[in-house]
Every structure is written in structure tokens, then in C-alpha cells.
CSV table of N, CA and C in Angstrom, one decimal:
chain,number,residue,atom,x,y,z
A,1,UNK,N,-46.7,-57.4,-43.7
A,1,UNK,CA,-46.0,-57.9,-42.6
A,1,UNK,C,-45.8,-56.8,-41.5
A,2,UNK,N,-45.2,-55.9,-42.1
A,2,UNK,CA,-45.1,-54.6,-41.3
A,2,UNK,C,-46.1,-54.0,-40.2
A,3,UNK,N,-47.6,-53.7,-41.2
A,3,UNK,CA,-48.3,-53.7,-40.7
A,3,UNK,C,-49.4,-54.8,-39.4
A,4,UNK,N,-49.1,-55.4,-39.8
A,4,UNK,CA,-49.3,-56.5,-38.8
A,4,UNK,C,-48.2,-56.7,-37.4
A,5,UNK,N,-47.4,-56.5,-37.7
A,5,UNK,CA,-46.5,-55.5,-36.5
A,5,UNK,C,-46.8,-54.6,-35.5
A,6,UNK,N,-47.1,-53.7,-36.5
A,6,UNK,CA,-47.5,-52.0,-35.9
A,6,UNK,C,-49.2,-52.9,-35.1
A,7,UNK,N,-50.1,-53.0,-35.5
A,7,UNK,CA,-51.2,-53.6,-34.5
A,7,UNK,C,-51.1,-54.4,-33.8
A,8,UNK,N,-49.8,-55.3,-33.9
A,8,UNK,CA,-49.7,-56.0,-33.0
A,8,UNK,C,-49.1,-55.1,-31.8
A,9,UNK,N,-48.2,-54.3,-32.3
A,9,UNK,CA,-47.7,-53.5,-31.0
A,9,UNK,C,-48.3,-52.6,-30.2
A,10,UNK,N,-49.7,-51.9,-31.0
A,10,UNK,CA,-50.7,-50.8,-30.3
A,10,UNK,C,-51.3,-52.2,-29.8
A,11,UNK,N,-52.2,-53.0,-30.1
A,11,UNK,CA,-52.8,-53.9,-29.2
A,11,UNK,C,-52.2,-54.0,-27.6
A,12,UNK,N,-50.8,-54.5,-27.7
A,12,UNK,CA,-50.2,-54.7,-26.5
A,12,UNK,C,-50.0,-53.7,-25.9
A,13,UNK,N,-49.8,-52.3,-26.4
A,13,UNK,CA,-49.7,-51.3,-25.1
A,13,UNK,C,-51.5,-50.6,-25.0
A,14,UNK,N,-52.3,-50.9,-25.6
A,14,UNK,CA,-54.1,-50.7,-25.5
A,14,UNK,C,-54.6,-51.8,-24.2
A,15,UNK,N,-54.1,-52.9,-24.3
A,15,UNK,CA,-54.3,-53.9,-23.6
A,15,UNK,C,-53.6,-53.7,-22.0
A,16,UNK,N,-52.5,-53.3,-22.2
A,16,UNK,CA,-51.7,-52.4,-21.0
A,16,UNK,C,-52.2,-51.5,-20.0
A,17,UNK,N,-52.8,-50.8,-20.6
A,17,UNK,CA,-52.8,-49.4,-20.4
A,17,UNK,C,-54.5,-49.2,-20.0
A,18,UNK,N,-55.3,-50.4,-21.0
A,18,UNK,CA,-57.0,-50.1,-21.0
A,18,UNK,C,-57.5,-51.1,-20.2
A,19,UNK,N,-56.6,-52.2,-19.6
A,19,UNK,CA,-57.5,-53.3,-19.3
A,19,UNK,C,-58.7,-53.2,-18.6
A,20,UNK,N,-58.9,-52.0,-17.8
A,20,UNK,CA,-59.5,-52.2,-16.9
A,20,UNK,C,-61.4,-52.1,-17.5
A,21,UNK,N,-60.7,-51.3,-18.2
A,21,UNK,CA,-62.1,-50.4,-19.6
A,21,UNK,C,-62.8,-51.9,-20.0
A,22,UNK,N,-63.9,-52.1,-19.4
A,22,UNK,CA,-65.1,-53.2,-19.5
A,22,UNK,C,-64.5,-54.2,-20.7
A,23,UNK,N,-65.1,-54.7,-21.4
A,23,UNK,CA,-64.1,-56.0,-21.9
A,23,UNK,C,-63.6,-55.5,-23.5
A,24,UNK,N,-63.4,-54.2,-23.9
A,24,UNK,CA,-62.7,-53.9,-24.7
A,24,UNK,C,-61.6,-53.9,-25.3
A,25,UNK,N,-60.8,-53.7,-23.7
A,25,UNK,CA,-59.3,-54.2,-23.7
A,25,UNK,C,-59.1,-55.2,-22.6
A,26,UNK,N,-59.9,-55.5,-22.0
A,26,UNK,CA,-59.3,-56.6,-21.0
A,26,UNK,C,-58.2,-57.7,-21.4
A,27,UNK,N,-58.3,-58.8,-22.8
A,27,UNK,CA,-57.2,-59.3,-23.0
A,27,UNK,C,-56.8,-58.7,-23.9
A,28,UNK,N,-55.7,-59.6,-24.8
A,28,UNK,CA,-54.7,-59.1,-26.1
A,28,UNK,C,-55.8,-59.5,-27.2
A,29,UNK,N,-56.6,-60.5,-27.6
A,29,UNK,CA,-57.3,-60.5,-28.3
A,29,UNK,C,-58.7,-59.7,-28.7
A,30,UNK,N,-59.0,-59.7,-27.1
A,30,UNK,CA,-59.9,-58.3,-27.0
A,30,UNK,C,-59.8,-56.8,-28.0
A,31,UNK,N,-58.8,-56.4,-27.4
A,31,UNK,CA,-58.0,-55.7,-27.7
A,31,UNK,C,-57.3,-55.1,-28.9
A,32,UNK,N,-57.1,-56.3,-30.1
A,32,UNK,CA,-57.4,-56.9,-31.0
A,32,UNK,C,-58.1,-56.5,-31.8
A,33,UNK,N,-59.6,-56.7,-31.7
A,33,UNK,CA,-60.6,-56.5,-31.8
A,33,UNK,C,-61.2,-55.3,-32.0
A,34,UNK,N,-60.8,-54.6,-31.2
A,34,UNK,CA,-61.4,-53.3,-30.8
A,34,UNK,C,-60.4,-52.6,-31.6
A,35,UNK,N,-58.9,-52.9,-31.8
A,35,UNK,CA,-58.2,-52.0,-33.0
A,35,UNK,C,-58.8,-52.3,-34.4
A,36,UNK,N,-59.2,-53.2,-34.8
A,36,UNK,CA,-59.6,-53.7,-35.5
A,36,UNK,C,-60.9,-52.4,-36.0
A,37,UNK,N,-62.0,-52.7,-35.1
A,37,UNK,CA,-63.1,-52.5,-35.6
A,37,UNK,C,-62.7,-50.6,-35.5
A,38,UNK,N,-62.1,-49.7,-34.9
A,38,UNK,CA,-61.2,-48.5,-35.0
A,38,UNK,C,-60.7,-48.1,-36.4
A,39,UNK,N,-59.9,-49.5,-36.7
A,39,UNK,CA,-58.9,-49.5,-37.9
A,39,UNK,C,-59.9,-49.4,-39.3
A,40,UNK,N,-61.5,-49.8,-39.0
A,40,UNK,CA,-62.2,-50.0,-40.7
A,40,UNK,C,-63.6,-49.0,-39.7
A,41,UNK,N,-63.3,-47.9,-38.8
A,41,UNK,CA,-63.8,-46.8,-38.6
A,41,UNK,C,-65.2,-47.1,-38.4
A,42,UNK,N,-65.2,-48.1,-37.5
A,42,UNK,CA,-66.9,-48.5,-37.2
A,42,UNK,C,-66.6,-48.5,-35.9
A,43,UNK,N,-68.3,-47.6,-35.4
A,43,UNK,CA,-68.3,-46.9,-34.2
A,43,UNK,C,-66.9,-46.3,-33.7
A,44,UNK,N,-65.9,-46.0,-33.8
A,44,UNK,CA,-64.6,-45.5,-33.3
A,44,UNK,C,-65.0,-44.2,-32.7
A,45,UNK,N,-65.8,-43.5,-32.7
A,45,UNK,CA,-65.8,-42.1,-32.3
A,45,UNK,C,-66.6,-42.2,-31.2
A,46,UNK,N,-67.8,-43.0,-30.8
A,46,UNK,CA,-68.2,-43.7,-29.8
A,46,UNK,C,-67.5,-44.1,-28.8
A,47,UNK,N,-66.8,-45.4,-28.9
A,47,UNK,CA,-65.3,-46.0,-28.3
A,47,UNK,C,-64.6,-44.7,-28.1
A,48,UNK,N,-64.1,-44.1,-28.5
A,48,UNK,CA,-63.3,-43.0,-28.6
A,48,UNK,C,-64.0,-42.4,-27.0
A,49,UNK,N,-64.8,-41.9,-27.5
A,49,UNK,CA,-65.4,-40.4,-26.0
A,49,UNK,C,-65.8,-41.7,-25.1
A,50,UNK,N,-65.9,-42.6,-24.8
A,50,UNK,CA,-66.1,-43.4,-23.8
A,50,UNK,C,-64.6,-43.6,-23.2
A,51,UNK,N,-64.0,-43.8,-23.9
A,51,UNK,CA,-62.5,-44.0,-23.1
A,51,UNK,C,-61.6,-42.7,-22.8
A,52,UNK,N,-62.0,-41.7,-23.3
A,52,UNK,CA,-61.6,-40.8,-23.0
A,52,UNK,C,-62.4,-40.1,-22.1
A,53,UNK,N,-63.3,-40.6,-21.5
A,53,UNK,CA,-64.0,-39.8,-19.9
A,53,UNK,C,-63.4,-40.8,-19.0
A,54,UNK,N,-63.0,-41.7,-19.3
A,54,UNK,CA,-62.9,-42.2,-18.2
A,54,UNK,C,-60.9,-42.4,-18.1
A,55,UNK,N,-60.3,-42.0,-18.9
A,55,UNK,CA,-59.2,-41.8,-18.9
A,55,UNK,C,-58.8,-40.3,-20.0
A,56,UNK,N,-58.5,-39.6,-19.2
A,56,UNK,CA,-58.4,-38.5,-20.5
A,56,UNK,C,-57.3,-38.6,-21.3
A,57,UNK,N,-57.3,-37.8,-22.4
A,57,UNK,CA,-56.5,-38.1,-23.3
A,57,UNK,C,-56.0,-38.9,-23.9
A,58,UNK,N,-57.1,-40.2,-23.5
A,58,UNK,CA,-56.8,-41.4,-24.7
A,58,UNK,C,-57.0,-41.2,-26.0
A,59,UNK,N,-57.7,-40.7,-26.2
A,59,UNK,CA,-58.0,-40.2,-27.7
A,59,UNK,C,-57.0,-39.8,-28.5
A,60,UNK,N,-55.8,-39.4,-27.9
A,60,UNK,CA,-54.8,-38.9,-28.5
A,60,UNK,C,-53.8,-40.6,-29.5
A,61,UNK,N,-54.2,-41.1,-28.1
A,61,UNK,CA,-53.4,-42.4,-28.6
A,61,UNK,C,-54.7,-43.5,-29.9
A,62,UNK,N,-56.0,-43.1,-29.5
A,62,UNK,CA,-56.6,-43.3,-30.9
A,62,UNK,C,-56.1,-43.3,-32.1
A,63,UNK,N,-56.8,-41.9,-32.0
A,63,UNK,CA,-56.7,-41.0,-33.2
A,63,UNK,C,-54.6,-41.3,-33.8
A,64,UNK,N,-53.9,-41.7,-32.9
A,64,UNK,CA,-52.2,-41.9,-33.5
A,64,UNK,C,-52.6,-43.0,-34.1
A,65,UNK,N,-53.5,-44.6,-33.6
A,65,UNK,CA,-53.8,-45.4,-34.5
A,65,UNK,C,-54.3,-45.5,-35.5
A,66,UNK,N,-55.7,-44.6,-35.6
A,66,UNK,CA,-56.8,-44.6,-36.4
A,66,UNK,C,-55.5,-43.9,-37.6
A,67,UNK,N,-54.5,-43.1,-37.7
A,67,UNK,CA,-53.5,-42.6,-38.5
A,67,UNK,C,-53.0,-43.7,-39.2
């Protein structure tokens, strides 16, 4: 339960904060998705330096989910 919490709540500030980032985070389901596929470490490191050239320092907020 808990856990489903916690991704529910990085989703909505990913979705916040990324929307603009091509359709990865555009909605909350999106968004979603893209924590998802992070959370079971497929392509993440990819996604990762993509979002982080074009916003620096995102990675930081990754890598606190991928935790």
C-alpha cells in the first residue's frame, strides 16, 4: 500500500516538473509508465542522460526513485 503511495507521489511531481519532455511525462499515466519501466531498471540509464541534458540535474531526482 505504502508503496504504491510513494509512486504515486514521484509520478505527480515527474509529471510536474517533466511534462514538457516528449511524451514520457506529458500526463500522470504517462508518467506512470516511465516510473515503472525505471523502477524494473529497463533502459533507465538511457531516459536518465536524456532528461538530464535537457534539464540538468534530473538524475538526481532519478536515481532518489530508482532508490
Amino acid at each position: 500500500g505504502i508503496l504504491v503511495l510513494i509512486y504515486y507521489i514521484f509520478a505527480i511531481i515527474f509529471t510536474t516538473l517533466f511534462k514538457d519532455y516528449h511524451a514520457f511525462f506529458a500526463t500522470l499515466d504517462a508518467s506512470m509508465f516511465t516510473l515503472f519501466q525505471i523502477m524494473t531498471m529497463s533502459e533507465w540509464a538511457d531516459l536518465s542522460r536524456e532528461l538530464d541534458e535537457e534539464y540538468p540535474g534530473s538524475s538526481v531526482l532519478v536515481g532518489m526513485y530508482g532508490v
